[in-house]
mmCIF file of C-alpha atoms and ligand atoms in Angstrom:
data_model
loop_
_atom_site.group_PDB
_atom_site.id
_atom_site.type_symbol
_atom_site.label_atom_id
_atom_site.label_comp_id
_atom_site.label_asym_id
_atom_site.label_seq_id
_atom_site.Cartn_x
_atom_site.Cartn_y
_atom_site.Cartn_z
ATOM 1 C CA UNK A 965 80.041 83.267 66.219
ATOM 2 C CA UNK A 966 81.246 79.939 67.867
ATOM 3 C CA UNK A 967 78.991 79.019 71.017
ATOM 4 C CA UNK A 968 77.959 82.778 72.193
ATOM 5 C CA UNK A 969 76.350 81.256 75.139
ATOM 6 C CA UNK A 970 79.648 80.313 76.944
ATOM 7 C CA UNK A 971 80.547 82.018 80.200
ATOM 8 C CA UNK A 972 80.689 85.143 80.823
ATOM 9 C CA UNK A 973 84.423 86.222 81.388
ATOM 10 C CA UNK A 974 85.650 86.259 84.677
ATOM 11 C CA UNK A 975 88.422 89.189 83.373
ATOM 12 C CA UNK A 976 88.595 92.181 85.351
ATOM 13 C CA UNK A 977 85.379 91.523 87.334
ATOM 14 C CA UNK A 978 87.171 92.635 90.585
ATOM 15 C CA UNK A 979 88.101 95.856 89.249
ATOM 16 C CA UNK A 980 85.674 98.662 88.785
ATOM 17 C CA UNK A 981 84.094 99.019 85.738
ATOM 18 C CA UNK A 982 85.764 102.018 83.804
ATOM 19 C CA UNK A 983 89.318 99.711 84.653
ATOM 20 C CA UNK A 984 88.057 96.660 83.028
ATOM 21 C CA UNK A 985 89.681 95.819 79.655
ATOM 22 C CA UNK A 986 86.400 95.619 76.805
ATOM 23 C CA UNK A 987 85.655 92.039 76.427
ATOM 24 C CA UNK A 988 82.325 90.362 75.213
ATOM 25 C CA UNK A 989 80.646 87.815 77.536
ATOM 26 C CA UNK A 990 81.862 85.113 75.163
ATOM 27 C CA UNK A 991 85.624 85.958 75.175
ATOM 28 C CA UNK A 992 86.961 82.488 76.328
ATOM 29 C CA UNK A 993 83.733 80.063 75.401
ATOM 30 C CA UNK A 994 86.666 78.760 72.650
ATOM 31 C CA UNK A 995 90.325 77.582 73.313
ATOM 32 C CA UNK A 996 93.440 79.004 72.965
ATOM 33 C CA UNK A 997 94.036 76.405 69.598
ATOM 34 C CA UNK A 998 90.565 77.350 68.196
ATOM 35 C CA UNK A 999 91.681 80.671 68.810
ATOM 36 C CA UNK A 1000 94.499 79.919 66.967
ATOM 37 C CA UNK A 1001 93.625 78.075 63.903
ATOM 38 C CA UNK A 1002 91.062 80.730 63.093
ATOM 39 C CA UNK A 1003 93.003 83.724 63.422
ATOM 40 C CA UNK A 1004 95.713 81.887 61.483
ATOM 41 C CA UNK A 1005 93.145 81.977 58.852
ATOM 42 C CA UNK A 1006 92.603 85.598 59.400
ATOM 43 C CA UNK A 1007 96.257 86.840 58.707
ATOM 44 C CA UNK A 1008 96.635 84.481 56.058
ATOM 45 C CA UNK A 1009 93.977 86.178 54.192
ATOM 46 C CA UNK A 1010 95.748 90.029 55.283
ATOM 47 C CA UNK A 1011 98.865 88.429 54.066
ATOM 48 C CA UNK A 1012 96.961 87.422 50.645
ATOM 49 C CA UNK A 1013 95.404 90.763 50.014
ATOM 50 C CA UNK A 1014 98.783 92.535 50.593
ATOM 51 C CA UNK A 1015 99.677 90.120 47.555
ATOM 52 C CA UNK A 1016 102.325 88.016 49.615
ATOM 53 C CA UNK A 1017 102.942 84.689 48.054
ATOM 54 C CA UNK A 1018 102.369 82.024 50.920
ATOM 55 C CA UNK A 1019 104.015 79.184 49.483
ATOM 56 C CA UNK A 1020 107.164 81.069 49.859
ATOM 57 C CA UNK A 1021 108.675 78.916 52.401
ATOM 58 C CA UNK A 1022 109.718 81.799 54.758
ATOM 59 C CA UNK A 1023 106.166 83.400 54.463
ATOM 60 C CA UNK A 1024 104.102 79.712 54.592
ATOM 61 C CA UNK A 1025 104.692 79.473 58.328
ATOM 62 C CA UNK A 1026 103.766 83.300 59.362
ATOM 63 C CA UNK A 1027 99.955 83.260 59.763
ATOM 64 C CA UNK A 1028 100.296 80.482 62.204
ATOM 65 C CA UNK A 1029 103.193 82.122 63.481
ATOM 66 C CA UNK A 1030 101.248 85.531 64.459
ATOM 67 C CA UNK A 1031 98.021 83.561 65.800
ATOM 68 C CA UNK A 1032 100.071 81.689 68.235
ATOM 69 C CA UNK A 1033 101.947 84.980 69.227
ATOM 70 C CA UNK A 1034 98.854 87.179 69.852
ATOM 71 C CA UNK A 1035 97.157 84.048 71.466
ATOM 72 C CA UNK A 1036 100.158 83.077 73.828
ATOM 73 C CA UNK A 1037 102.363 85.850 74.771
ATOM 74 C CA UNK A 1038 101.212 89.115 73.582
ATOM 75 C CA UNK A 1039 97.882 88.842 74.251
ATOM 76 C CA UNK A 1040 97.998 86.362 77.096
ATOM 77 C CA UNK A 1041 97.272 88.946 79.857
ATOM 78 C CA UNK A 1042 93.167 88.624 78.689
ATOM 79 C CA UNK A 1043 92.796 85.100 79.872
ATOM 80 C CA UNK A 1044 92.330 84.851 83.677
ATOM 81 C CA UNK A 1045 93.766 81.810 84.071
ATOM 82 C CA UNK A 1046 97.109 83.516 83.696
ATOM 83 C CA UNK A 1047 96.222 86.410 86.220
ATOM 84 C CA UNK A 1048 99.437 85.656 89.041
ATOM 85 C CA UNK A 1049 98.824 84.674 92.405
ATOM 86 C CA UNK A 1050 100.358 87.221 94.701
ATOM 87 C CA UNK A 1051 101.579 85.758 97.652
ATOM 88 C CA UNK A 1052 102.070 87.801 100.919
ATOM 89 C CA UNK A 1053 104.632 86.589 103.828
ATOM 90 C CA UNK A 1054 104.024 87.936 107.311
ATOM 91 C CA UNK A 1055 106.051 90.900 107.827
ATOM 92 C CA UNK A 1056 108.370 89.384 110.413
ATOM 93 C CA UNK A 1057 111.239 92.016 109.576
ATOM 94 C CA UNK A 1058 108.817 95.029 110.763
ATOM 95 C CA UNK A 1059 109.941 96.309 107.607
ATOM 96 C CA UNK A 1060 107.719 99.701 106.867
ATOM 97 C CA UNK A 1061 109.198 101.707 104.843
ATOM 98 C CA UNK A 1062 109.505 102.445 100.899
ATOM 99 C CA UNK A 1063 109.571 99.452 98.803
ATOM 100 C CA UNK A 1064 110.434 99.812 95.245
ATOM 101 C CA UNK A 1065 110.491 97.527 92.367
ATOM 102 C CA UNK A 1066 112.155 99.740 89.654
ATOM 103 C CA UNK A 1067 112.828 99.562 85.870
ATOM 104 C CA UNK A 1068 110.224 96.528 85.265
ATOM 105 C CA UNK A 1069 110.548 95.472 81.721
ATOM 106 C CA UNK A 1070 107.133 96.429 80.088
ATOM 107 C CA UNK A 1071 105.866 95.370 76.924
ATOM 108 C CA UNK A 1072 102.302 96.105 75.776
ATOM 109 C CA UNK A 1073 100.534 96.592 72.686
ATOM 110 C CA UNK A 1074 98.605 99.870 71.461
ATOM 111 C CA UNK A 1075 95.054 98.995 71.143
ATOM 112 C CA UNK A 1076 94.450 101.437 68.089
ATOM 113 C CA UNK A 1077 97.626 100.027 66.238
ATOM 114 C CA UNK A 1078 97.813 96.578 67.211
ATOM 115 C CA UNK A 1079 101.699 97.388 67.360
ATOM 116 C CA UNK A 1080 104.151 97.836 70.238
ATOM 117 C CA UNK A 1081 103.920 99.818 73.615
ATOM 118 C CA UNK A 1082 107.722 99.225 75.638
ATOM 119 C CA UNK A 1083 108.789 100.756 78.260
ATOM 120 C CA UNK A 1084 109.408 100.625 81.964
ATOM 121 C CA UNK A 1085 106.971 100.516 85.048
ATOM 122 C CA UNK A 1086 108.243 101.464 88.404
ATOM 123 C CA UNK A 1087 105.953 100.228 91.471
ATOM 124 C CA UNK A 1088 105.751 100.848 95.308
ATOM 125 C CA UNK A 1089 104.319 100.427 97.915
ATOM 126 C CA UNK A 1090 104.564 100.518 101.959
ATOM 127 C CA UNK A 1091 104.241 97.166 103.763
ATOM 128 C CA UNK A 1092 101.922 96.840 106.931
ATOM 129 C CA UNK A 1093 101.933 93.495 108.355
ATOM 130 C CA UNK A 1094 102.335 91.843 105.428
ATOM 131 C CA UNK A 1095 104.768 92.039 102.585
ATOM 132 C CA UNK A 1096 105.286 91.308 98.810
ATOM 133 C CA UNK A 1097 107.133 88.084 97.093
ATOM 134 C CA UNK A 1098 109.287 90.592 94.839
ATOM 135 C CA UNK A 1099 108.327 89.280 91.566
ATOM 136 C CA UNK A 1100 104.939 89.145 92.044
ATOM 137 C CA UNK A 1101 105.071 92.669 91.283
ATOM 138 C CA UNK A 1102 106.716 91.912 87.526
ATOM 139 C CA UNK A 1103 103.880 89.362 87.264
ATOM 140 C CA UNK A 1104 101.214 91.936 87.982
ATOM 141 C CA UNK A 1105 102.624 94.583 85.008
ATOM 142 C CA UNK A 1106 102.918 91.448 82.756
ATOM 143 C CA UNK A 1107 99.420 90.636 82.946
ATOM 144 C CA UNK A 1108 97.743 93.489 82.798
ATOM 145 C CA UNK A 1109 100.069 94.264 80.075
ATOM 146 C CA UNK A 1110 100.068 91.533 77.965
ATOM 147 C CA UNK A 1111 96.931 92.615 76.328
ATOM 148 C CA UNK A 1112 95.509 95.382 73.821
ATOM 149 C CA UNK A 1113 96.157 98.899 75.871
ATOM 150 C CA UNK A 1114 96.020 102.297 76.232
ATOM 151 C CA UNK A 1115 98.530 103.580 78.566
ATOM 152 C CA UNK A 1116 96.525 105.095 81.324
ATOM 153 C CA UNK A 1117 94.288 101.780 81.709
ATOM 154 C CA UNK A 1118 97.525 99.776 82.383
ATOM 155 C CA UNK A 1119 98.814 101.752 84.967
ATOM 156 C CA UNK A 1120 95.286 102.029 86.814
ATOM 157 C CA UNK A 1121 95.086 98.834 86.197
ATOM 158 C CA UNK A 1122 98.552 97.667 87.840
ATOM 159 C CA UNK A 1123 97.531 99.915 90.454
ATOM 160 C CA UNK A 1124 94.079 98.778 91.540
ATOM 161 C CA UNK A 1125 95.305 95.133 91.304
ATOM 162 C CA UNK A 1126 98.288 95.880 93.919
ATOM 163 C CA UNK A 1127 95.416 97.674 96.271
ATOM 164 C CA UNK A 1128 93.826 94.555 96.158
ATOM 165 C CA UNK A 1129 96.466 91.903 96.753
ATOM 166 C CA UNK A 1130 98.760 93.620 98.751
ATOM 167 C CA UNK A 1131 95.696 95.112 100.890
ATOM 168 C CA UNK A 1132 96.775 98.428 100.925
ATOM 169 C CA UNK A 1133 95.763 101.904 99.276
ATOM 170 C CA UNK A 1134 99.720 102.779 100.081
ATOM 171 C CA UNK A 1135 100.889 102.498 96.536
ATOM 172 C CA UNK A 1136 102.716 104.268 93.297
ATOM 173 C CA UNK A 1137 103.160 102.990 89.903
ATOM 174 C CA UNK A 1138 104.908 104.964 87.152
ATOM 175 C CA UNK A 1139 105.190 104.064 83.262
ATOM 176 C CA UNK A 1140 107.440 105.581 80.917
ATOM 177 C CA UNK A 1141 106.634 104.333 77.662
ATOM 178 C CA UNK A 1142 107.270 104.571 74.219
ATOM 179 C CA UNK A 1143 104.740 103.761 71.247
ATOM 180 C CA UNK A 1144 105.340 102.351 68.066
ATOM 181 C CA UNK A 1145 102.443 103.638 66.779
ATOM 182 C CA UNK A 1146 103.964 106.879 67.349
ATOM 183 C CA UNK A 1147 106.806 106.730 66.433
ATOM 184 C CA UNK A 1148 107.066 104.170 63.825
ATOM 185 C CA UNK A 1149 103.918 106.040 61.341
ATOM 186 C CA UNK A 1150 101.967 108.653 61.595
ATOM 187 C CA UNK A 1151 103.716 111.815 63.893
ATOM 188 C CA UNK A 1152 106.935 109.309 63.277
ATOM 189 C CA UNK A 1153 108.681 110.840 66.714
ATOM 190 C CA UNK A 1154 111.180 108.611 67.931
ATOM 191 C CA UNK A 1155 112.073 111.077 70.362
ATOM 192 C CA UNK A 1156 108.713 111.558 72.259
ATOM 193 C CA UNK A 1157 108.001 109.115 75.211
ATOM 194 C CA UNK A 1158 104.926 108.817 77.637
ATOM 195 C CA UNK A 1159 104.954 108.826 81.239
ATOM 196 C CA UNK A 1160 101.906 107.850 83.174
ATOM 197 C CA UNK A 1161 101.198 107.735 87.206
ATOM 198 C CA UNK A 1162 98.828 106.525 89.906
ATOM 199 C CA UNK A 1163 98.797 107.233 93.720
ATOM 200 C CA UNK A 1164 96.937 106.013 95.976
ATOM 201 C CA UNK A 1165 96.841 106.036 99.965
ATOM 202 C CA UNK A 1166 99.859 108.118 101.878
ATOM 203 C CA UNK A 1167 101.510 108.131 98.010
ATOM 204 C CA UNK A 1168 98.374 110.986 97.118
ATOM 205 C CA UNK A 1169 98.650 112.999 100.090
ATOM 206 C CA UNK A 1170 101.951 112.786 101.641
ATOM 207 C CA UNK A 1171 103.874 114.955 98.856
ATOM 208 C CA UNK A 1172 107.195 113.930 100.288
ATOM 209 C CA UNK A 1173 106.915 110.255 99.786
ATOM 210 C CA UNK A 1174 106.030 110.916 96.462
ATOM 211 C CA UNK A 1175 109.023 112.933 95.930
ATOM 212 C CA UNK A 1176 111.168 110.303 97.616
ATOM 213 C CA UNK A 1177 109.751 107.274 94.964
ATOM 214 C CA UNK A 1178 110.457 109.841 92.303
ATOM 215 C CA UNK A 1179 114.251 110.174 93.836
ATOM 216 C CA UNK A 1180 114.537 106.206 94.081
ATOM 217 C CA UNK A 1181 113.161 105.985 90.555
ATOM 218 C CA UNK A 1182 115.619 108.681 89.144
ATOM 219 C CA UNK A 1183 112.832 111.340 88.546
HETATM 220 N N1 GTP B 4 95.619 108.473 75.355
HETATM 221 C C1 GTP B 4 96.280 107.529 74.653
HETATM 222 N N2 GTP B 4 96.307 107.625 73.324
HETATM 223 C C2 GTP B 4 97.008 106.682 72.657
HETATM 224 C C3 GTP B 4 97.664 105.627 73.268
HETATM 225 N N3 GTP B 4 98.259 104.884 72.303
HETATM 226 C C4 GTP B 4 97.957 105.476 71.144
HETATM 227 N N4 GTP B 4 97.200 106.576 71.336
HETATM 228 C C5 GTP B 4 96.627 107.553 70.405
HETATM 229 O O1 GTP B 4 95.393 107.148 69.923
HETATM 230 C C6 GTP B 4 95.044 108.096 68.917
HETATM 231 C C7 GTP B 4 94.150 107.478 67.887
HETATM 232 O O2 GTP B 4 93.703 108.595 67.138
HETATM 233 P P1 GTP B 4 93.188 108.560 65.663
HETATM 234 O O3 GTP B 4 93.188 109.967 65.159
HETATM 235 O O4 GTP B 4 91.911 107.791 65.594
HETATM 236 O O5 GTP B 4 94.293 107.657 64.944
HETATM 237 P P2 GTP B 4 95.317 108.048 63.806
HETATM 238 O O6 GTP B 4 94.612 108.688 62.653
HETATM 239 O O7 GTP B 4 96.128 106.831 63.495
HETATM 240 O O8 GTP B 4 96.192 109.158 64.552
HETATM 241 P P3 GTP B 4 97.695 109.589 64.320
HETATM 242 O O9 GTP B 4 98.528 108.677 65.181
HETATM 243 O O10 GTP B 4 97.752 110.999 64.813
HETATM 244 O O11 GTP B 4 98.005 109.430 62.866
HETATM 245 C C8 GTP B 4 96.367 108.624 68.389
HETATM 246 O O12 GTP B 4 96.457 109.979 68.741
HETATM 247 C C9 GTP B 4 97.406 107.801 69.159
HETATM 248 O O13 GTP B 4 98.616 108.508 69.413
HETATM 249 C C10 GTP B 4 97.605 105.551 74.689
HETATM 250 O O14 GTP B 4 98.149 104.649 75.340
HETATM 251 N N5 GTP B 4 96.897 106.522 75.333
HETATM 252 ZN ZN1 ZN B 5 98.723 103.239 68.685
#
């Protein structure tokens, strides 16, 4: 193991232990193109042992190819460099209401498959004196996922996260979902999907708000 004794990741440390995506002390003590060149190295041999021949000139360029994917986009959401600033604006409309983002494009990974998780997340909250730059809330469900997954982490996950920034308990988030792993090997149902919720503040106890972000959602 390259230098174990770098720092300890700063990943998830403000959310409570159970939420925090598994990730040993020494997650980022390399850089993304160490990162990189090694797992290149990695698939090549998978790609090998499946009996591929890399100096086909369509397969040469595919170890490299995957690394930089996992490393840059799909897997992105572990580094917490990239976790978004949420900026809040005073809330100079008095604006209290329902506020929902709907159909956010969501694209995560199964963490037992290593292969697709896409689907929609639907998020809301109520403002108090502050509210939301919209698409902050599409940053927040691309970071958390943009990583390895299991459904119900992501949307606790989403939904702790807006607690924090948008400093209210006052929030819903809803994933529909549909996994590869499921349907692509194994049960093979391509008809199956998964819907996951969280709600927090007025959202748990105030049954008719919850029924109206269902309505607004098309639930
Ligand atoms: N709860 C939960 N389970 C998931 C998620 N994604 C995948 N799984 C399940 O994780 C389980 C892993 O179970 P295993 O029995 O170890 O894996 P497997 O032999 O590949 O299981 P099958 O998919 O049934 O063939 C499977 O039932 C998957 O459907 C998720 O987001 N949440
Ligand atoms: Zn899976």
């Amino acid at each position: 193991m390259d230098n174990p004794s770098g720092p300890a990741p700063a990943t998830d440390s403000h959310l409570p232990p159970g939420l925090r995506t598994p990730l040993r002390d020494d997650a980022f003590a390399r850089s993304d193109d160490d990162k990189i060149a090694a797992i290149s190295g990695h698939f090549e041999a998978i790609m090998r042992e499946l009996g591929l021949d890399l100096t086909d000139d369509s397969l040469a360029g595919t170890p490299r190819r995957v690394a930089k994917m996992y490393v840059k986009e799909w897997f992105k959401g572990l580094d917490p460099a990239n976790r978004p600033e949420v900026r809040m604006f005073d809330n100079r409309y008095d604006y209290h209401q329902l506020l929902v983002e709907r159909d956010i494009t969501l694209f995560s990974c199964c963490e037992h498959h290593f292969v697709p998780i896409v689907g929609k997340a639907h998020v809301a909250y109520l403002p108090g004196e502050h509210v939301v730059g919209l698409s902050k809330l599409n940053r927040v469900v691309q970071y958390y996922a943009r990583r390895p997954q299991v459904q119900e982490r992501l949307t606790r996950q989403i939904a702790e996260e807006l607690k924090q920034s948008l400093g209210t308990d006052d929030v819903a988030v809803l994933i529909e979902a549909d996994h590869l792993c499921v349907m692509s090997r194994g049960v093979n149902d391509t008809s199956s999907s998964t819907l996951t919720s969280e709600y927090g503040g007025r959202f748990a106890t105030d049954e008719a708000l919850r029924r109206e972000f269902l309505r607004q959602i098309g639930k």
